[in-house]
């Protein structure tokens, strides 16, 4: 019998810190030619953890499964997958960065097709067969992604998002075939591509759209309570519309354009609805008010009830219910993360000293798969933080801190050294060099250039550009001095530094080109843009002062979270834009307003708009003739001002049924979506603002600094004692390290930006705790509801949701010993 090793993934440490090669045992395949027998040895450890010891072999498949669970917890994934070798490999491949980037590329490409399909952006229209070939390519990749997910996911068909993806693909294919048939018979010009409105569903329903999907799920769960208020709101408008019709219909009142005033019920209802949005105020009131001053009382009462009271109630209901639903989502997410880590611990644990623990050898083997790019020294340092008592083993509670630990940046000294310090240490450490670096690190260096930025902004505002070359020279010198003192790595890690390089470098290049090619007209626009960007540098100066910094940095910190809800808004905008293009494209065109010789081009190219308020206000560019124009119109509708004029212009060229399009957009995108967006921004701003002014630190960060393994984070200003992030007992005197931190962060950074370590006395490998690293959607949400996410309670979370991304129809209590039962009953795709 000949034995052949199937594969081996373990490695022996080169530095000898840990060697897991005697713990992880690869699978082997043996075969006998005479008997045609094939023997597969999995080399798995005993399933009974009580008999496992420190030297018990860990199967390679088990190790990869544990690593997958840990990576799921780190990434916030909640997919329930088969635990076979093939399924794990498919699952790992599914989350490969290249495939994720390819999915993003095809999603964007699929969405961008609307720019090239009729009605297309001028000069960008492609033949229908070209856009359909591209769309078929996109659908093909989506189908591949769909089948790939099917190959490893448990309860795949119980997940609604997978059903939605498949149905969307089928509907798009049906629409494409229908369009091709119409094209063959020569009627494709008038064909409607109704499936284009479904394209944003791929953003929401693929696994990578987890955050946007969560937002949609919370919106859906908030809707029932919103609808109750909206129904009462519309009933109230209906009652006031009845009263207004009876009061004004027989008084022979007219609007200024000659149309009868409040004489038809549904017209009255629409005008009162518009009044709630304040778009037609006080125009809709004036005919009645001119007739009798007492009629103003009717409208005052109506506005108070429907605008001030009902709109406030709607916002309050949305805020309360949305926050509650979001809290449940985050709690379930935290419990799922802990469950994943618990499953990994169950695989890795051994019994030692009458308790279940993970040994250092097993930890090192795990980290080889979880963090393959980290050096053995860094892995040993991570272990040192978890193993606080130094007994070379960690328990379950300590193991649950792995996710927090892996999100903390580990910095080695050589990563923070400048090129001059590496290759010319004698020159860099010379007396003259130290004086120069101390000067650059001093706060007055920053104050001086802040003053220059303000002065330069004032001169630009007044059109005085004689000293532009001098200012550019000084700002270039500032950049070079910072590069010399801090090195490229630290310099480039700050947004404002790179912004300075872009703006100042662009201005210099622009001036050179302008001097050489004065005849280029397009260059003037570029120089104007660069001047505007230089004015934005004033924001950098404001960030240096505490009274502005906390607000501005909080606004910057919640931008990543806002982007997710921006994605939700984009989905609705895209759908309404496509529908609007199908309904209104070509009916309104811009041909100018004065000296239009062609009668067919008068009145926005449509005689039905003659004498209309739409044409009188010169709104002809507000049309749905292409996708960018449609987005602009929708944005104007969301701003609300004059939205009824835009609506009426499109009603005149179609029918009054077109109002349903504009009213539904207002209800969905303005009253519901924007209010939910407002609710999230309010809560996120409050939490982030409070966080930036607190001494918040995770349990793992507290351990890091207690053990002296974190870079020192020094005070930012003498007056800002409460803003210290760590090491609260540090002295307040001005130091080079302090100036270094202030300069690299654009001055005062409080706690909202990554602290810059003083490297003068730091050697070896240490943790670089960063608050900016926590500025992402998931962690902001966790801080929102930290009061209900105590680590002692997360092991007993009640699942009460339906089977969706992290939901289940069953009510399951997650606790120790129930992991297998939960995985059998939960659907966590």
Short mmCIF file of N, CA and C in Angstrom, two decimals, residues 698-819:
data_model
loop_
_atom_site.label_atom_id
_atom_site.label_comp_id
_atom_site.label_asym_id
_atom_site.label_seq_id
_atom_site.Cartn_x
_atom_site.Cartn_y
_atom_site.Cartn_z
N UNK A 698 -12.27 50.61 24.57
CA UNK A 698 -12.76 49.25 24.70
C UNK A 698 -11.97 48.53 25.77
N UNK A 699 -12.49 47.36 26.16
CA UNK A 699 -11.80 46.58 27.19
C UNK A 699 -10.40 46.20 26.73
N UNK A 700 -10.27 45.87 25.44
CA UNK A 700 -8.97 45.44 24.94
C UNK A 700 -7.99 46.61 24.90
N UNK A 701 -8.48 47.82 24.59
CA UNK A 701 -7.59 48.99 24.60
C UNK A 701 -7.13 49.30 26.02
N UNK A 702 -8.03 49.12 26.98
CA UNK A 702 -7.65 49.35 28.36
C UNK A 702 -6.53 48.41 28.78
N UNK A 703 -6.64 47.14 28.34
CA UNK A 703 -5.58 46.18 28.64
C UNK A 703 -4.26 46.60 28.00
N UNK A 704 -4.34 47.06 26.76
CA UNK A 704 -3.13 47.44 26.03
C UNK A 704 -2.38 48.53 26.78
N UNK A 705 -3.08 49.55 27.24
CA UNK A 705 -2.40 50.65 27.91
C UNK A 705 -2.00 50.30 29.34
N UNK A 706 -2.77 49.43 29.98
CA UNK A 706 -2.36 48.98 31.31
C UNK A 706 -1.05 48.21 31.25
N UNK A 707 -0.85 47.49 30.14
CA UNK A 707 0.38 46.70 29.98
C UNK A 707 1.51 47.50 29.37
N UNK A 708 1.25 48.77 29.09
CA UNK A 708 2.30 49.61 28.53
C UNK A 708 2.67 49.25 27.11
N UNK A 709 1.72 48.67 26.36
CA UNK A 709 2.01 48.24 25.00
C UNK A 709 1.45 49.19 23.95
N UNK A 710 0.95 50.36 24.38
CA UNK A 710 0.41 51.32 23.42
C UNK A 710 1.32 52.52 23.28
N UNK A 711 1.35 53.09 22.07
CA UNK A 711 2.08 54.33 21.89
C UNK A 711 1.45 55.40 22.75
N UNK A 712 2.28 56.26 23.31
CA UNK A 712 1.76 57.34 24.15
C UNK A 712 0.90 58.28 23.31
N UNK A 713 -0.24 58.67 23.91
CA UNK A 713 -1.09 59.64 23.25
C UNK A 713 -1.13 60.88 24.12
N UNK A 714 -0.54 61.92 23.64
CA UNK A 714 -0.30 63.08 24.46
C UNK A 714 -1.44 64.09 24.33
N UNK A 715 -1.54 65.02 25.30
CA UNK A 715 -2.57 66.04 25.23
C UNK A 715 -2.43 66.88 23.98
N UNK A 716 -3.54 67.45 23.55
CA UNK A 716 -3.52 68.28 22.36
C UNK A 716 -3.40 69.75 22.70
N UNK A 717 -4.03 70.20 23.75
CA UNK A 717 -3.91 71.58 24.18
C UNK A 717 -3.97 71.62 25.70
N UNK A 718 -3.44 72.71 26.25
CA UNK A 718 -3.44 72.82 27.70
C UNK A 718 -4.86 72.96 28.25
N UNK A 719 -5.72 73.57 27.45
CA UNK A 719 -7.07 73.81 27.92
C UNK A 719 -7.98 72.61 27.75
N UNK A 720 -7.51 71.58 27.10
CA UNK A 720 -8.40 70.50 26.68
C UNK A 720 -8.16 69.23 27.47
N UNK A 721 -8.14 69.32 28.78
CA UNK A 721 -7.85 68.15 29.60
C UNK A 721 -8.88 67.05 29.39
N UNK A 722 -10.13 67.45 29.20
CA UNK A 722 -11.16 66.43 29.06
C UNK A 722 -11.10 65.71 27.74
N UNK A 723 -10.28 66.16 26.80
CA UNK A 723 -10.24 65.55 25.48
C UNK A 723 -9.19 64.46 25.36
N UNK A 724 -8.46 64.19 26.41
CA UNK A 724 -7.41 63.19 26.31
C UNK A 724 -8.02 61.83 26.06
N UNK A 725 -7.44 61.10 25.13
CA UNK A 725 -7.97 59.79 24.79
C UNK A 725 -7.41 58.73 25.73
N UNK A 726 -6.14 58.78 25.97
CA UNK A 726 -5.49 57.80 26.82
C UNK A 726 -4.40 58.49 27.64
N UNK A 727 -3.87 57.74 28.63
CA UNK A 727 -2.79 58.25 29.47
C UNK A 727 -3.15 59.62 30.04
N UNK A 728 -4.24 59.66 30.79
CA UNK A 728 -4.79 60.92 31.24
C UNK A 728 -3.84 61.68 32.16
N UNK A 729 -2.88 60.97 32.74
CA UNK A 729 -1.99 61.62 33.68
C UNK A 729 -0.78 62.25 33.01
N UNK A 730 -0.75 62.29 31.66
CA UNK A 730 0.40 62.88 30.97
C UNK A 730 0.49 64.37 31.28
N UNK A 731 1.70 64.90 31.25
CA UNK A 731 1.91 66.32 31.51
C UNK A 731 1.36 67.17 30.39
N UNK A 732 1.12 68.45 30.69
CA UNK A 732 0.51 69.34 29.73
C UNK A 732 1.53 70.20 28.99
N UNK A 733 2.80 70.13 29.35
CA UNK A 733 3.75 71.03 28.73
C UNK A 733 3.93 70.71 27.26
N UNK A 734 4.34 71.72 26.50
CA UNK A 734 4.56 71.56 25.07
C UNK A 734 5.74 70.64 24.84
N UNK A 735 5.58 69.64 23.99
CA UNK A 735 6.65 68.70 23.68
C UNK A 735 6.72 68.51 22.19
N UNK A 736 7.89 68.04 21.67
CA UNK A 736 7.96 67.74 20.24
C UNK A 736 6.93 66.72 19.83
N UNK A 737 6.68 65.71 20.70
CA UNK A 737 5.67 64.71 20.36
C UNK A 737 4.29 65.32 20.25
N UNK A 738 4.02 66.27 21.15
CA UNK A 738 2.73 66.94 21.09
C UNK A 738 2.59 67.75 19.81
N UNK A 739 3.62 68.49 19.49
CA UNK A 739 3.58 69.29 18.26
C UNK A 739 3.49 68.39 17.04
N UNK A 740 4.17 67.26 17.11
CA UNK A 740 4.13 66.30 15.99
C UNK A 740 2.69 65.84 15.77
N UNK A 741 2.04 65.51 16.87
CA UNK A 741 0.65 65.06 16.76
C UNK A 741 -0.24 66.16 16.19
N UNK A 742 -0.08 67.38 16.73
CA UNK A 742 -0.94 68.46 16.27
C UNK A 742 -0.73 68.77 14.79
N UNK A 743 0.55 68.79 14.38
CA UNK A 743 0.84 69.15 13.00
C UNK A 743 0.33 68.13 12.02
N UNK A 744 0.54 66.86 12.34
CA UNK A 744 0.14 65.81 11.40
C UNK A 744 -1.36 65.68 11.31
N UNK A 745 -2.06 66.06 12.34
CA UNK A 745 -3.52 65.96 12.29
C UNK A 745 -4.13 67.28 11.87
N UNK A 746 -3.31 68.21 11.41
CA UNK A 746 -3.83 69.51 11.04
C UNK A 746 -4.10 70.35 12.26
N UNK A 747 -3.33 70.15 13.33
CA UNK A 747 -3.53 70.89 14.55
C UNK A 747 -4.23 70.07 15.59
N UNK A 748 -5.10 70.69 16.34
CA UNK A 748 -5.82 70.00 17.41
C UNK A 748 -6.68 68.89 16.84
N UNK A 749 -6.57 67.71 17.42
CA UNK A 749 -7.34 66.58 16.93
C UNK A 749 -8.19 65.96 18.02
N UNK A 750 -8.08 66.43 19.22
CA UNK A 750 -8.89 65.86 20.27
C UNK A 750 -8.76 64.37 20.34
N UNK A 751 -9.84 63.67 20.19
CA UNK A 751 -9.82 62.23 20.21
C UNK A 751 -10.42 61.63 18.98
N UNK A 752 -10.82 62.44 18.04
CA UNK A 752 -11.54 61.91 16.91
C UNK A 752 -10.64 61.45 15.81
N UNK A 753 -9.37 61.83 15.83
CA UNK A 753 -8.44 61.40 14.79
C UNK A 753 -7.33 60.57 15.41
N UNK A 754 -6.66 59.85 14.57
CA UNK A 754 -5.61 58.97 15.05
C UNK A 754 -4.50 59.78 15.70
N UNK A 755 -4.10 59.37 16.89
CA UNK A 755 -3.04 60.06 17.59
C UNK A 755 -1.70 59.66 17.01
N UNK A 756 -0.81 60.61 16.95
CA UNK A 756 0.51 60.35 16.38
C UNK A 756 1.49 60.13 17.52
N UNK A 757 2.20 59.03 17.54
CA UNK A 757 3.11 58.74 18.64
C UNK A 757 4.37 59.57 18.55
N UNK A 758 4.94 59.86 19.70
CA UNK A 758 6.27 60.46 19.76
C UNK A 758 7.27 59.32 19.66
N UNK A 759 7.97 59.24 18.54
CA UNK A 759 8.83 58.09 18.28
C UNK A 759 10.20 58.21 18.93
N UNK A 760 10.48 59.31 19.55
CA UNK A 760 11.83 59.52 20.03
C UNK A 760 12.26 58.47 21.03
N UNK A 761 11.32 57.96 21.83
CA UNK A 761 11.72 56.98 22.83
C UNK A 761 11.09 55.63 22.63
N UNK A 762 10.44 55.39 21.47
CA UNK A 762 9.74 54.13 21.24
C UNK A 762 10.56 53.19 20.38
N UNK A 763 10.63 51.96 20.78
CA UNK A 763 11.36 50.94 20.03
C UNK A 763 10.51 49.69 19.95
N UNK A 764 10.79 48.85 18.98
CA UNK A 764 10.13 47.55 18.87
C UNK A 764 8.74 47.65 18.29
N UNK A 765 7.85 46.76 18.78
CA UNK A 765 6.50 46.64 18.25
C UNK A 765 5.51 47.04 19.34
N UNK A 766 4.58 47.92 18.99
CA UNK A 766 3.55 48.32 19.94
C UNK A 766 2.24 48.56 19.19
N UNK A 767 1.17 48.64 19.99
CA UNK A 767 -0.14 48.90 19.41
C UNK A 767 -0.32 50.39 19.22
N UNK A 768 -1.01 50.72 18.16
CA UNK A 768 -1.28 52.11 17.84
C UNK A 768 -2.78 52.31 17.86
N UNK A 769 -3.33 52.57 19.04
CA UNK A 769 -4.77 52.66 19.21
C UNK A 769 -5.26 53.93 18.52
N UNK A 770 -6.30 53.77 17.74
CA UNK A 770 -6.78 54.88 16.93
C UNK A 770 -8.29 54.96 17.03
N UNK A 771 -8.78 56.12 17.38
CA UNK A 771 -10.22 56.30 17.37
C UNK A 771 -10.75 56.37 15.95
N UNK A 772 -9.95 56.89 15.04
CA UNK A 772 -10.42 56.97 13.67
C UNK A 772 -10.66 55.60 13.09
N UNK A 773 -9.98 54.59 13.60
CA UNK A 773 -10.19 53.24 13.12
C UNK A 773 -11.55 52.69 13.48
N UNK A 774 -12.20 53.33 14.45
CA UNK A 774 -13.52 52.86 14.86
C UNK A 774 -14.64 53.59 14.14
N UNK A 775 -14.25 54.51 13.25
CA UNK A 775 -15.27 55.30 12.58
C UNK A 775 -15.81 54.55 11.38
N UNK A 776 -16.66 53.60 11.62
CA UNK A 776 -17.38 52.93 10.55
C UNK A 776 -18.78 52.63 11.02
N UNK A 777 -19.61 52.26 10.08
CA UNK A 777 -21.03 52.09 10.37
C UNK A 777 -21.28 51.15 11.54
N UNK A 778 -20.69 49.97 11.50
CA UNK A 778 -20.98 48.95 12.50
C UNK A 778 -20.62 49.42 13.90
N UNK A 779 -19.46 50.06 14.06
CA UNK A 779 -19.00 50.42 15.39
C UNK A 779 -19.73 51.64 15.93
N UNK A 780 -20.12 52.55 15.05
CA UNK A 780 -20.94 53.67 15.51
C UNK A 780 -22.28 53.15 16.03
N UNK A 781 -22.86 52.20 15.31
CA UNK A 781 -24.14 51.63 15.75
C UNK A 781 -23.98 50.90 17.08
N UNK A 782 -22.86 50.22 17.25
CA UNK A 782 -22.63 49.52 18.51
C UNK A 782 -22.53 50.51 19.66
N UNK A 783 -21.90 51.65 19.44
CA UNK A 783 -21.79 52.65 20.49
C UNK A 783 -23.16 53.29 20.77
N UNK A 784 -24.01 53.37 19.72
CA UNK A 784 -25.35 53.93 19.93
C UNK A 784 -26.10 53.17 21.00
N UNK A 785 -25.97 51.84 20.96
CA UNK A 785 -26.79 50.99 21.82
C UNK A 785 -25.92 50.18 22.76
N UNK A 786 -24.84 50.77 23.22
CA UNK A 786 -23.92 50.04 24.08
C UNK A 786 -24.57 49.65 25.40
N UNK A 787 -25.59 50.39 25.81
CA UNK A 787 -26.23 50.07 27.09
C UNK A 787 -26.96 48.75 27.07
N UNK A 788 -27.31 48.27 25.87
CA UNK A 788 -28.02 46.99 25.79
C UNK A 788 -27.13 45.90 25.25
N UNK A 789 -25.83 46.18 25.16
CA UNK A 789 -24.93 45.21 24.56
C UNK A 789 -23.86 44.77 25.54
N UNK A 790 -24.20 44.74 26.80
CA UNK A 790 -23.24 44.26 27.78
C UNK A 790 -22.79 42.86 27.43
N UNK A 791 -21.49 42.64 27.53
CA UNK A 791 -20.95 41.36 27.08
C UNK A 791 -21.51 40.18 27.86
N UNK A 792 -21.96 40.43 29.09
CA UNK A 792 -22.52 39.33 29.88
C UNK A 792 -23.91 38.95 29.39
N UNK A 793 -24.58 39.87 28.67
CA UNK A 793 -25.94 39.59 28.23
C UNK A 793 -26.01 39.11 26.80
N UNK A 794 -24.94 39.29 26.04
CA UNK A 794 -24.99 38.94 24.63
C UNK A 794 -25.09 37.44 24.41
N UNK A 795 -24.74 36.66 25.42
CA UNK A 795 -24.84 35.21 25.26
C UNK A 795 -26.27 34.72 25.48
N UNK A 796 -27.20 35.63 25.76
CA UNK A 796 -28.60 35.24 25.96
C UNK A 796 -29.51 36.23 25.26
N UNK A 797 -29.34 36.33 23.94
CA UNK A 797 -30.13 37.26 23.13
C UNK A 797 -31.29 36.52 22.50
N UNK A 798 -32.46 37.11 22.54
CA UNK A 798 -33.64 36.49 21.96
C UNK A 798 -33.78 36.91 20.50
N UNK A 799 -33.83 35.91 19.60
CA UNK A 799 -34.03 36.18 18.18
C UNK A 799 -35.53 36.17 17.89
N UNK A 800 -36.05 37.30 17.44
CA UNK A 800 -37.48 37.40 17.21
C UNK A 800 -37.81 37.86 15.78
N UNK A 801 -36.84 37.76 14.90
CA UNK A 801 -37.03 38.30 13.56
C UNK A 801 -37.33 37.19 12.57
N UNK A 802 -37.74 37.55 11.37
CA UNK A 802 -38.00 36.57 10.33
C UNK A 802 -36.72 36.20 9.62
N UNK A 803 -36.80 35.12 8.85
CA UNK A 803 -35.60 34.61 8.19
C UNK A 803 -35.16 35.58 7.11
N UNK A 804 -34.13 36.38 7.48
CA UNK A 804 -33.50 37.25 6.49
C UNK A 804 -32.02 37.15 6.74
N UNK A 805 -31.32 38.27 6.63
CA UNK A 805 -29.88 38.17 6.70
C UNK A 805 -29.40 37.66 8.04
N UNK A 806 -29.96 38.16 9.12
CA UNK A 806 -29.56 37.67 10.43
C UNK A 806 -30.79 37.35 11.26
N UNK A 807 -31.85 36.91 10.57
CA UNK A 807 -33.12 36.72 11.23
C UNK A 807 -33.52 35.25 11.21
N UNK A 808 -34.52 34.93 12.01
CA UNK A 808 -35.03 33.56 12.04
C UNK A 808 -36.50 33.59 12.44
N UNK A 809 -37.26 32.69 11.85
CA UNK A 809 -38.68 32.63 12.17
C UNK A 809 -38.89 32.06 13.57
N UNK A 810 -37.97 31.23 14.02
CA UNK A 810 -38.09 30.63 15.35
C UNK A 810 -37.59 31.60 16.40
N UNK A 811 -38.06 31.41 17.61
CA UNK A 811 -37.57 32.18 18.74
C UNK A 811 -36.57 31.30 19.47
N UNK A 812 -35.29 31.74 19.43
CA UNK A 812 -34.22 30.90 19.94
C UNK A 812 -33.43 31.68 20.97
N UNK A 813 -33.15 31.09 22.07
CA UNK A 813 -32.27 31.72 23.04
C UNK A 813 -30.85 31.22 22.80
N UNK A 814 -29.97 32.18 22.50
CA UNK A 814 -28.58 31.82 22.23
C UNK A 814 -27.83 31.83 23.54
N UNK A 815 -27.29 30.72 23.91
CA UNK A 815 -26.51 30.64 25.14
C UNK A 815 -25.49 29.55 24.98
N UNK A 816 -24.64 29.43 25.94
CA UNK A 816 -23.61 28.40 25.89
C UNK A 816 -24.27 27.02 25.84
N UNK A 817 -23.73 26.17 25.02
CA UNK A 817 -24.24 24.83 24.88
C UNK A 817 -25.36 24.69 23.87
N UNK A 818 -25.86 25.84 23.34
CA UNK A 818 -26.95 25.78 22.37
C UNK A 818 -26.49 26.14 20.97
N UNK A 819 -25.20 26.25 20.73
CA UNK A 819 -24.68 26.69 19.43
C UNK A 819 -25.14 25.78 18.31
#
